[in-house]
PDB file of C-alpha atoms in Angstrom:
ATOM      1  CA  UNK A  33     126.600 142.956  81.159  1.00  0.00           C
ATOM      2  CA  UNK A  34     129.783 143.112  82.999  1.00  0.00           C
ATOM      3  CA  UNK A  35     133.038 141.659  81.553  1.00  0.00           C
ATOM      4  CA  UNK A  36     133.562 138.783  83.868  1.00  0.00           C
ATOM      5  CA  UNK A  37     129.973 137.582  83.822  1.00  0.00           C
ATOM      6  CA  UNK A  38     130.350 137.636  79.934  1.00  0.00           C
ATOM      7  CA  UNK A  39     133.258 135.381  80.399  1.00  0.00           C
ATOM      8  CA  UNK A  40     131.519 133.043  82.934  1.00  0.00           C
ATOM      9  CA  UNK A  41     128.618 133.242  80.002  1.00  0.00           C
ATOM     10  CA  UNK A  42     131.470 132.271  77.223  1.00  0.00           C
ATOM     11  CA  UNK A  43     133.105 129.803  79.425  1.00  0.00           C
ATOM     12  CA  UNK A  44     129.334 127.793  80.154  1.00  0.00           C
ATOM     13  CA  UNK A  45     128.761 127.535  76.128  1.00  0.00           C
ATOM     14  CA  UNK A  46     132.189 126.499  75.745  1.00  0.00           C
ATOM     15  CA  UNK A  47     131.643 123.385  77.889  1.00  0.00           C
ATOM     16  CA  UNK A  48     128.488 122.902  76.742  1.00  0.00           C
ATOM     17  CA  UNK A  49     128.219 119.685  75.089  1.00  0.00           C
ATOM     18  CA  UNK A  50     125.271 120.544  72.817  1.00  0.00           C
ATOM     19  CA  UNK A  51     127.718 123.387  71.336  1.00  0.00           C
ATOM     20  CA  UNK A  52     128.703 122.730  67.959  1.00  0.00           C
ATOM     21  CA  UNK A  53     132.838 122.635  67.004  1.00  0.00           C
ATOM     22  CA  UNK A  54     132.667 125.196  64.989  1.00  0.00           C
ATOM     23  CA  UNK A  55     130.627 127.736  67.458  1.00  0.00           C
ATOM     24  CA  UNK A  56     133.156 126.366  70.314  1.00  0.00           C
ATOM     25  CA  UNK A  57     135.965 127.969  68.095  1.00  0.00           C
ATOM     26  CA  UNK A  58     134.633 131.422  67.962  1.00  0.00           C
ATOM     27  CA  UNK A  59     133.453 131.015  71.571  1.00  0.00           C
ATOM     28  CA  UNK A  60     136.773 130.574  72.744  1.00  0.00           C
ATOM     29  CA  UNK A  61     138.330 133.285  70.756  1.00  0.00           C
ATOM     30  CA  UNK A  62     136.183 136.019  71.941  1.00  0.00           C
ATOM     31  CA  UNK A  63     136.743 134.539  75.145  1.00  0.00           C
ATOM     32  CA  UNK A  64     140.353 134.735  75.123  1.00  0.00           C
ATOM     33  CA  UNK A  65     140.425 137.854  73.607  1.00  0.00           C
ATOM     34  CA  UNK A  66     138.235 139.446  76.515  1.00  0.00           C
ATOM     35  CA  UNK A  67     140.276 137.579  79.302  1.00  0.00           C
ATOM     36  CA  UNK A  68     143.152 139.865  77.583  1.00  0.00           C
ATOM     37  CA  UNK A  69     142.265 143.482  77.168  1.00  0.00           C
ATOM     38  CA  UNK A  70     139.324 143.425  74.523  1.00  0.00           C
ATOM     39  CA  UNK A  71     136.809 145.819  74.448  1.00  0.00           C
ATOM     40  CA  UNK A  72     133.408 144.168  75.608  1.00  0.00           C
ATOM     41  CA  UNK A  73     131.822 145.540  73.233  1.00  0.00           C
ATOM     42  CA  UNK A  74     134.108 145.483  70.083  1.00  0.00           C
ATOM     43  CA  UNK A  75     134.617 141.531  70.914  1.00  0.00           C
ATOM     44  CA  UNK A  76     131.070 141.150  71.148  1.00  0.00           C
ATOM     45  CA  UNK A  77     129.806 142.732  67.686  1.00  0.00           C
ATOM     46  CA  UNK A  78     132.272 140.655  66.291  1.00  0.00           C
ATOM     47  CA  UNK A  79     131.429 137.523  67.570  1.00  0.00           C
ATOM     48  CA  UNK A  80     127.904 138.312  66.333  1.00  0.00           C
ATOM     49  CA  UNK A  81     129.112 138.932  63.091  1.00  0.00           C
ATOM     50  CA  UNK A  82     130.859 135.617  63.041  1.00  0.00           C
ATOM     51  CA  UNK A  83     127.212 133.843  64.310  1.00  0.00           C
ATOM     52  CA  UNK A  84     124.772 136.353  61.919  1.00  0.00           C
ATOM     53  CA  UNK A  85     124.674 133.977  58.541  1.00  0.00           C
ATOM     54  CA  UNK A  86     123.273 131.284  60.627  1.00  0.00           C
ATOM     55  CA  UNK A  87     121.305 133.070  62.538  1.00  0.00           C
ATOM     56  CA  UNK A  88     119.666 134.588  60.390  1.00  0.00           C
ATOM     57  CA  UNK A  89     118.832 130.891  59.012  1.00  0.00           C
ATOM     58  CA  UNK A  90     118.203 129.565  62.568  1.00  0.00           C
ATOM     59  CA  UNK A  91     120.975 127.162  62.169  1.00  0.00           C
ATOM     60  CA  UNK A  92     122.624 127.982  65.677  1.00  0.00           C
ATOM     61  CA  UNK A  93     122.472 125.645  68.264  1.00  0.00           C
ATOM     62  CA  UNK A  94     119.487 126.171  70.655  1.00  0.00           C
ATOM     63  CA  UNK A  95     121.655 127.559  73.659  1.00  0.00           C
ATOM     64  CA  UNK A  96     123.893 129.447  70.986  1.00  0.00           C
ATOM     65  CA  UNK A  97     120.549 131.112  69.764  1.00  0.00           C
ATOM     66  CA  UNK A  98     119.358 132.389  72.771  1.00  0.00           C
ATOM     67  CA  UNK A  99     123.093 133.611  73.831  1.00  0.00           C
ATOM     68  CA  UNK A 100     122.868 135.280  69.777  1.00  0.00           C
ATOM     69  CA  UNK A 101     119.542 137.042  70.506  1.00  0.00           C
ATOM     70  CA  UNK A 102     120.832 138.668  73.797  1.00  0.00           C
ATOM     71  CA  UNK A 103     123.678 140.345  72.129  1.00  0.00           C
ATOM     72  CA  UNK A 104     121.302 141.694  69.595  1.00  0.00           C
ATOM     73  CA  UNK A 105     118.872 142.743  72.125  1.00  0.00           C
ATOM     74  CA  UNK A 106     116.251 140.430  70.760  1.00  0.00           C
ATOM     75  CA  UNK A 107     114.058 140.002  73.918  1.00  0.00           C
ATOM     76  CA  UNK A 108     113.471 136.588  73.105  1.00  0.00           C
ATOM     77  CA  UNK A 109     117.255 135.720  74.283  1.00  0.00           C
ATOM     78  CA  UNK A 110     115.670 136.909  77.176  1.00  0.00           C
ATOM     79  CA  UNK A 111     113.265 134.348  77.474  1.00  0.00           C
ATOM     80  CA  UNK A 112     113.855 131.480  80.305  1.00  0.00           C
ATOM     81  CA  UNK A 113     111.408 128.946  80.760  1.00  0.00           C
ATOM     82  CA  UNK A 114     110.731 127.487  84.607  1.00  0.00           C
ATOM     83  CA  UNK A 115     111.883 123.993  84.228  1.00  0.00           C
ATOM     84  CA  UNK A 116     111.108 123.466  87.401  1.00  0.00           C
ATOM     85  CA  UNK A 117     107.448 124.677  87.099  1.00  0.00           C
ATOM     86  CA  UNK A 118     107.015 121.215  85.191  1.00  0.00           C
ATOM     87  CA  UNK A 119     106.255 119.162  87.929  1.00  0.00           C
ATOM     88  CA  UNK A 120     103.220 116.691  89.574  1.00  0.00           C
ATOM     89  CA  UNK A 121     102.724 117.967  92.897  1.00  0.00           C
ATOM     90  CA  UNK A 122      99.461 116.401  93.537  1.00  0.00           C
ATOM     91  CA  UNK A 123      99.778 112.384  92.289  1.00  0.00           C
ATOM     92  CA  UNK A 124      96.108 112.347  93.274  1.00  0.00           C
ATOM     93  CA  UNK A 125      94.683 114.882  90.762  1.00  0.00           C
ATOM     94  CA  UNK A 126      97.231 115.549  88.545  1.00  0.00           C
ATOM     95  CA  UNK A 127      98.875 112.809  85.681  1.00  0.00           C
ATOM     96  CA  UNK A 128     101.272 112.853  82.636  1.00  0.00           C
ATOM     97  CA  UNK A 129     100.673 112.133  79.172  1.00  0.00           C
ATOM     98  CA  UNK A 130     103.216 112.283  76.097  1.00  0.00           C
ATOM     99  CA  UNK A 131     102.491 112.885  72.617  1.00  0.00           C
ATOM    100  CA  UNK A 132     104.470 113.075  69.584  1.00  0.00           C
ATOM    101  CA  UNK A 133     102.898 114.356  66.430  1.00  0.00           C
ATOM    102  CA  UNK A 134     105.743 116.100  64.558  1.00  0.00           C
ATOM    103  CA  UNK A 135     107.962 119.318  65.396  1.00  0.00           C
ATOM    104  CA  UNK A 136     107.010 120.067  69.120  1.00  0.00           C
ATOM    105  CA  UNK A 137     106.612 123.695  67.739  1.00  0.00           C
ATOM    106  CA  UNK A 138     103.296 122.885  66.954  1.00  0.00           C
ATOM    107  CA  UNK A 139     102.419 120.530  69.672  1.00  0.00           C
ATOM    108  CA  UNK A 140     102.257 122.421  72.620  1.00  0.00           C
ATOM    109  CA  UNK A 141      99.604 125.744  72.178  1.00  0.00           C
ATOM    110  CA  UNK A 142      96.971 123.030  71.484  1.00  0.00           C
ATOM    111  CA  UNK A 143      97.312 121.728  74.488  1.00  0.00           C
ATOM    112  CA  UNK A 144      98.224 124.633  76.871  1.00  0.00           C
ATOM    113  CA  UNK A 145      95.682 126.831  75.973  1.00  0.00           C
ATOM    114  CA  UNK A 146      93.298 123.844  77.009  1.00  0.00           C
ATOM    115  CA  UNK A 147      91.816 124.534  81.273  1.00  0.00           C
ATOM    116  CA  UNK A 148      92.756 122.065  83.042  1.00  0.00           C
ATOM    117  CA  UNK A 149      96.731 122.124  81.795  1.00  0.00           C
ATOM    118  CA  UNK A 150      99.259 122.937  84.522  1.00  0.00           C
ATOM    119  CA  UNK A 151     102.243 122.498  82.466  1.00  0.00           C
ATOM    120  CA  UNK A 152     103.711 121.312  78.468  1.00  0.00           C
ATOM    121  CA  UNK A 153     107.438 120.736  78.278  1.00  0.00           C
ATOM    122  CA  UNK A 154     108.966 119.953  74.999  1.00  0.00           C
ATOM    123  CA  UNK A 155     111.036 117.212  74.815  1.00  0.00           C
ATOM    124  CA  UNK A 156     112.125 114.087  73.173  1.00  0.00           C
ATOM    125  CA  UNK A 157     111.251 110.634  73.874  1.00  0.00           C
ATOM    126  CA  UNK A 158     111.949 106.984  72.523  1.00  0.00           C
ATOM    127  CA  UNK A 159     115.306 106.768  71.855  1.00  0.00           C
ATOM    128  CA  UNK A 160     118.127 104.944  72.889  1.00  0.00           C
ATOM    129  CA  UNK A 161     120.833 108.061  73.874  1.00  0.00           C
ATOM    130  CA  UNK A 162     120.775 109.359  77.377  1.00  0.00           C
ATOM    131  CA  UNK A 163     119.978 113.349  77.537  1.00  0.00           C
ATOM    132  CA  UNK A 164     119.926 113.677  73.113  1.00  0.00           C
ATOM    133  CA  UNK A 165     120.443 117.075  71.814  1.00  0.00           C
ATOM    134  CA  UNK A 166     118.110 118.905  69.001  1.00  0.00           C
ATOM    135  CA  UNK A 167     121.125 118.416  66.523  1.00  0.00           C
ATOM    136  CA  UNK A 168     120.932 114.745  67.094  1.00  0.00           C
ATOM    137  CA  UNK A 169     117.329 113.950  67.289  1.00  0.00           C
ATOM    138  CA  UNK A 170     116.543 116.298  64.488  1.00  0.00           C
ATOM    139  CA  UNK A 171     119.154 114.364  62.240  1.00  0.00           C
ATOM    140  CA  UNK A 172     117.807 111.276  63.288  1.00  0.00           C
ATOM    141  CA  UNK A 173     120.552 109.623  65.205  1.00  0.00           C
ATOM    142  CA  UNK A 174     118.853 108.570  68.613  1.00  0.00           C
ATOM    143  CA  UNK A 175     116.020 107.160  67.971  1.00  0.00           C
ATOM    144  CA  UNK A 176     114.403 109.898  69.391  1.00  0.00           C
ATOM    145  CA  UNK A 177     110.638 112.147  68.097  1.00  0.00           C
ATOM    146  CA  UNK A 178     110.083 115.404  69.352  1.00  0.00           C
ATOM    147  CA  UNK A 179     106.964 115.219  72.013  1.00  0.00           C
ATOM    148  CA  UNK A 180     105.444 117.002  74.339  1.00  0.00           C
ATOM    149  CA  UNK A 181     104.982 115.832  78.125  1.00  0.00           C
ATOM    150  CA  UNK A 182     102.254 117.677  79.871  1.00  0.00           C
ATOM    151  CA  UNK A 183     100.447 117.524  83.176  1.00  0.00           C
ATOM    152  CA  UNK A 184      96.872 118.091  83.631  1.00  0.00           C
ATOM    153  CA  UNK A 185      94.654 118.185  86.455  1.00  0.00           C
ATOM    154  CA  UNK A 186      92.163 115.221  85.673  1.00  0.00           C
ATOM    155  CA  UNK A 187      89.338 117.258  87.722  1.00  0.00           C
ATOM    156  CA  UNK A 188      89.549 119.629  85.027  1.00  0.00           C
ATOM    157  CA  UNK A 189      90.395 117.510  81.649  1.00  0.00           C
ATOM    158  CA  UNK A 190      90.636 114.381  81.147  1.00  0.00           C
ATOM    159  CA  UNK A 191      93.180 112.013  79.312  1.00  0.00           C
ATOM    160  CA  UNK A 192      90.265 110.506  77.021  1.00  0.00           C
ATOM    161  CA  UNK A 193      89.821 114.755  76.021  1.00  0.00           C
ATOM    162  CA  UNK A 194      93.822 115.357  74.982  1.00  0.00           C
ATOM    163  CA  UNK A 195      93.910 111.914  73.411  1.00  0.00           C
ATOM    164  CA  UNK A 196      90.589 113.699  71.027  1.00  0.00           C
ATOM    165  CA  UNK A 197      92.607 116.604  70.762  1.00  0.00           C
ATOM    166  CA  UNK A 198      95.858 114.734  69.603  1.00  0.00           C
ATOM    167  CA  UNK A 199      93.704 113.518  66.418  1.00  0.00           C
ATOM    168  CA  UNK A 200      92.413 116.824  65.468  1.00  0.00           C
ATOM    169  CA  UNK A 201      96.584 118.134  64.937  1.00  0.00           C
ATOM    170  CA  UNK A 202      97.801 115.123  63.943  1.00  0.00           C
ATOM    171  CA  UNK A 203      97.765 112.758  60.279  1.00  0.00           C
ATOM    172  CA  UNK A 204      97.387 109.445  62.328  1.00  0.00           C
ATOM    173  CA  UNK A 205      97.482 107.749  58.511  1.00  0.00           C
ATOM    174  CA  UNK A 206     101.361 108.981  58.034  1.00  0.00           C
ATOM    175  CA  UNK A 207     103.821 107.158  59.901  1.00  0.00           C
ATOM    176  CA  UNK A 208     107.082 109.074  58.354  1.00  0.00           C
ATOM    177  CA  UNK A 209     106.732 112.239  59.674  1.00  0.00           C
ATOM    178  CA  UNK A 210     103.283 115.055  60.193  1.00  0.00           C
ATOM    179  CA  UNK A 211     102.560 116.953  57.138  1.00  0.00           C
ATOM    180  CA  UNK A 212     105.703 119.379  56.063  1.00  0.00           C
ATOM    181  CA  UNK A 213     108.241 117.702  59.150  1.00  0.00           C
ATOM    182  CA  UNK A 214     110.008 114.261  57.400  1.00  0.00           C
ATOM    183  CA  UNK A 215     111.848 111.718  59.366  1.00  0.00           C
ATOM    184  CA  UNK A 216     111.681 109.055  61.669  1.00  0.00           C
ATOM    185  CA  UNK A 217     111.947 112.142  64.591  1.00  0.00           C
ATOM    186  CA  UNK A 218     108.499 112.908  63.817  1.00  0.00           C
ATOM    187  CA  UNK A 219     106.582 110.258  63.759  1.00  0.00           C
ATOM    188  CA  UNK A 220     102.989 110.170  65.403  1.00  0.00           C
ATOM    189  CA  UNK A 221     102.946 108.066  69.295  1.00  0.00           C
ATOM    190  CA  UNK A 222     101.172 108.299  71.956  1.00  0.00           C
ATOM    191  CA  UNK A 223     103.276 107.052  75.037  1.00  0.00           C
ATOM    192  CA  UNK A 224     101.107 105.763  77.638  1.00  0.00           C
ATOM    193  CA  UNK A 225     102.115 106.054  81.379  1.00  0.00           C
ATOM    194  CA  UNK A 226     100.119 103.486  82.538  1.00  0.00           C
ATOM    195  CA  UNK A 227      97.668 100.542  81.629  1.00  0.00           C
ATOM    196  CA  UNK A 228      94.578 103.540  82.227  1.00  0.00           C
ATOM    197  CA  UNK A 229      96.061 105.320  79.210  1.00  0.00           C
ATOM    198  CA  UNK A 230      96.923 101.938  77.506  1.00  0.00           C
ATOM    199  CA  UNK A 231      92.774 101.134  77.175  1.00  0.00           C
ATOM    200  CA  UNK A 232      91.945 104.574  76.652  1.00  0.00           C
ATOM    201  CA  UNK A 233      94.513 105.290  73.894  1.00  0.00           C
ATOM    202  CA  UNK A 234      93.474 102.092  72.177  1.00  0.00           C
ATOM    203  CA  UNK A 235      89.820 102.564  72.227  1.00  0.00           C
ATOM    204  CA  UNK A 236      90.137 105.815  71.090  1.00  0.00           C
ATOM    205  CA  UNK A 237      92.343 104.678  67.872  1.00  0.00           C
ATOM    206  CA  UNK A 238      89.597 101.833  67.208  1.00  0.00           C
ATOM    207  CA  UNK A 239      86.634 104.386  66.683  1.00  0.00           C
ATOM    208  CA  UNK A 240      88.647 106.912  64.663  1.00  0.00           C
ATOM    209  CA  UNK A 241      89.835 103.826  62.671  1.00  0.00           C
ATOM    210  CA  UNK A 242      85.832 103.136  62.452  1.00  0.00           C
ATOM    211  CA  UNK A 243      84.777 106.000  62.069  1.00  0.00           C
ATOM    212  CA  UNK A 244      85.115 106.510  58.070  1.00  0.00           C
ATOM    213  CA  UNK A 245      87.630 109.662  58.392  1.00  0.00           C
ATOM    214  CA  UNK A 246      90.682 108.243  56.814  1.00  0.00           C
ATOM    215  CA  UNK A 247      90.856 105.827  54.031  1.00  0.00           C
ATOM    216  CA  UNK A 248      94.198 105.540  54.680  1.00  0.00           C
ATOM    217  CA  UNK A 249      94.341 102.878  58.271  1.00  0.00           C
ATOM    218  CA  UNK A 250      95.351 104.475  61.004  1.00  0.00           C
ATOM    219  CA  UNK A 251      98.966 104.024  61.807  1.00  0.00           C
ATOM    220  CA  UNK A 252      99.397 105.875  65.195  1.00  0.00           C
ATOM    221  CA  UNK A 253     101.761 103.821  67.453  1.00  0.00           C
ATOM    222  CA  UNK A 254     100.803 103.535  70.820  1.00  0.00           C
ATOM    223  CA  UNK A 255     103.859 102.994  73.494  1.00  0.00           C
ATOM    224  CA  UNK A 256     104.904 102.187  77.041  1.00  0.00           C
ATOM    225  CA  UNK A 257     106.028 105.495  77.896  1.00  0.00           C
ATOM    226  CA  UNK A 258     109.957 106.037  78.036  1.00  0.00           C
ATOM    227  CA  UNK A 259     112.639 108.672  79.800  1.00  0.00           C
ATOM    228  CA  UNK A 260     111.747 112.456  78.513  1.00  0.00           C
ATOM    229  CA  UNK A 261     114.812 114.662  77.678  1.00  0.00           C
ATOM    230  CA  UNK A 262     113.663 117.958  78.160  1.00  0.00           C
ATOM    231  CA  UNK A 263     114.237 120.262  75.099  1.00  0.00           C
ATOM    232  CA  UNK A 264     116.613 123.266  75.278  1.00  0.00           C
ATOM    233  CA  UNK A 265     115.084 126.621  76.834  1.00  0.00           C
ATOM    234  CA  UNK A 266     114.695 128.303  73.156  1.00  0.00           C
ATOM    235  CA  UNK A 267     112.109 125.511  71.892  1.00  0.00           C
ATOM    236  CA  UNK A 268     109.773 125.758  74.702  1.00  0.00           C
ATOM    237  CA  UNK A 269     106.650 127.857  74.616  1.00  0.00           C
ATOM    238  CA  UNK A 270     108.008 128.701  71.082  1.00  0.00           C
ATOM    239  CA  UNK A 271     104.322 130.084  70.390  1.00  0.00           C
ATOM    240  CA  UNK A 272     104.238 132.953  72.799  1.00  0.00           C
ATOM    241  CA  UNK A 273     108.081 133.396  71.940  1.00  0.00           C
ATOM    242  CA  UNK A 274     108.039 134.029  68.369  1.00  0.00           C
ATOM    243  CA  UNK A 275     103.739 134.204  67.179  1.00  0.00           C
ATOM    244  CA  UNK A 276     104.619 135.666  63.558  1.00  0.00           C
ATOM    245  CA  UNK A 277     106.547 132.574  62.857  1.00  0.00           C
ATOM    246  CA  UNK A 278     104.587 129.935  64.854  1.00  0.00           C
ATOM    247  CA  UNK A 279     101.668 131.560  62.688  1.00  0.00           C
ATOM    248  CA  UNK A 280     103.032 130.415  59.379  1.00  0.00           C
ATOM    249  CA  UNK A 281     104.487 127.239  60.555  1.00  0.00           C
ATOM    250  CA  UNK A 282     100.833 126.265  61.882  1.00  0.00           C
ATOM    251  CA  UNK A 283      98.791 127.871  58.910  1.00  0.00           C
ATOM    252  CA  UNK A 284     101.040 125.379  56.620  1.00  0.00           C
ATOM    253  CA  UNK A 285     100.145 122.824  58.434  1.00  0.00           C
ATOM    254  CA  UNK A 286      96.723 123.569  58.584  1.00  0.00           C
ATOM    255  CA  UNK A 287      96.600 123.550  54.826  1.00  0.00           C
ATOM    256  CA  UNK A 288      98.507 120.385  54.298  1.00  0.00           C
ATOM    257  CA  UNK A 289      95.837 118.696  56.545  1.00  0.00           C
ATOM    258  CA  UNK A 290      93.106 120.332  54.429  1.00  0.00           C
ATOM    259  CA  UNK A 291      94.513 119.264  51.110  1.00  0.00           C
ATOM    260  CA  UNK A 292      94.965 115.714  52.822  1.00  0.00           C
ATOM    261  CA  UNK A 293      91.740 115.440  53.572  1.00  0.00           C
ATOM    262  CA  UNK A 294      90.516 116.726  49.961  1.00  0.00           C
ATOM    263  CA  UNK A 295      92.635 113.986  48.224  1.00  0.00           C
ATOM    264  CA  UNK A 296      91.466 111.434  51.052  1.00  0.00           C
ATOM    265  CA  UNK A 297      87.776 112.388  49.754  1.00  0.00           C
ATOM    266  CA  UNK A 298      89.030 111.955  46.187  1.00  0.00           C
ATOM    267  CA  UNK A 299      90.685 108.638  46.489  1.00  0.00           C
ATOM    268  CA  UNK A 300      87.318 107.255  48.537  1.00  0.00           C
ATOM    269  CA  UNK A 301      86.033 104.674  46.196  1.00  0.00           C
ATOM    270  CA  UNK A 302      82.511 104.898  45.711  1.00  0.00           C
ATOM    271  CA  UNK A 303      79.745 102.615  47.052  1.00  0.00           C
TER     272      UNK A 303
END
């Protein structure tokens, strides 16, 4: 990349809000130090030297990250999802639902893979801050849980379908977080878009309720649905980005559920 689009590149993380103090410091050093006479690429490896130790522990901020990844050739920097592909452009066939049921990691290739599914954005949902950043949902400032907004083609799926998928990745009994994700930002809702949903939603947490699966009641909220922020480019699709880690991340999961369901058997008091 040329010098002066570098800069520009610099100069957009600099104002970016979401960019943390400290990364703003070393942003604006290489910057300066390139708007002078520093080599491109001797500024570069060390400003990547100066972001490494958290990026190797995926502590940068989400923007950061993917600006990190680029400089180390790491085609996922690479990697821009089409906001703009998320959109309803048929009202008559086409609706919204949001669901949040933990880290929206995990939320969205259960869904997408599903025909009928024109789009899943991450996002968060719920809160009271206007446009919330993954620093301050994830530390539980806002008010916010990560979700998933996706729109579906109702001749193809149906909302009563992804509301029986939603059960099958979700602990509906745990109402502090989804298996190994803790906090109030992960907390299991389904956000209903209009009274359709509303009946549906409902009826659907009835039968599971009576349906003998959980001892535990089920303590799914359901929700008037509220603004979605869309998450930052590096947490969407984060299945097809990074599969090795999305693997262990979901097979976790999987095995908390299974040893839920074990001790749910356990605790079942006997007729």
């Amino acid at each position: 990349m040329k010098k002066d689009e570098e800069i520009t590149t610099l100069y957009n993380l600099i104002l970016n809000p979401n960019t943390r103090d400290w990364e703003r410091e070393q942003l604006i050093k290489a910057k300066e130090e390139l708007a002078t006479s520093g080599s491109l690429k001797e500024v570069l490896d060390r400003l990547e030297v100066s972001f490494r130790p958290l990026a190797l522990r995926q502590n940068l901020t989400p923007d950061v990250m993917d600006f990190y990844l680029r400089m180390v050739g790491d085609p996922l920097g690479e990697a821009q999802y089409d906001f703009a592909q998320h959109e309803i452009t048929d009202a008559t066939v086409q609706e919204r639902a949001v669901f949040a049921g933990g880290c929206f990691w995990c939320m969205v290739e259960p869904f997408e893979t599903q025909e009928g599914i024109i789009s899943v954005l991450s996002g968060y949902t719920g809160g009271d801050v206007t446009q919330p950043n993954y620093d301050q949902v994830s530390g539980g400032y806002t008010g916010h849980v990560e979700a998933v907004e996706i729109i579906f083609d109702t001749r193809k799926i149906s909302y009563q379908d992804l509301v029986e998928i939603y059960w099958q990745v979700t602990d509906p009994t745990d109402e502090f977080g989804q298996f190994q994700d803790r906090g109030v930002q992960y907390r299991p809702i389904i956000f209903v878009q209009n009274e359709e949903q509303r009946k549906i939603a409902e009826a659907s947490r009835q039968a599971l309720s009576e349906s003998g699966r959980y001892a535990k009641p089920i303590v799914t909220s359901i929700l008037p649905a509220q603004p979605f922020w869309p998450a930052e480019n590096y947490h969407q699709q984060f299945y097809r980005k990074q599969p090795k880690r999305y693997k262990k991340i979901k097979q976790t999961r999987h095995q908390l559920a299974v040893m839920q369901k074990l001790t749910k058997v356990w605790r079942k008091p006997k007729n």
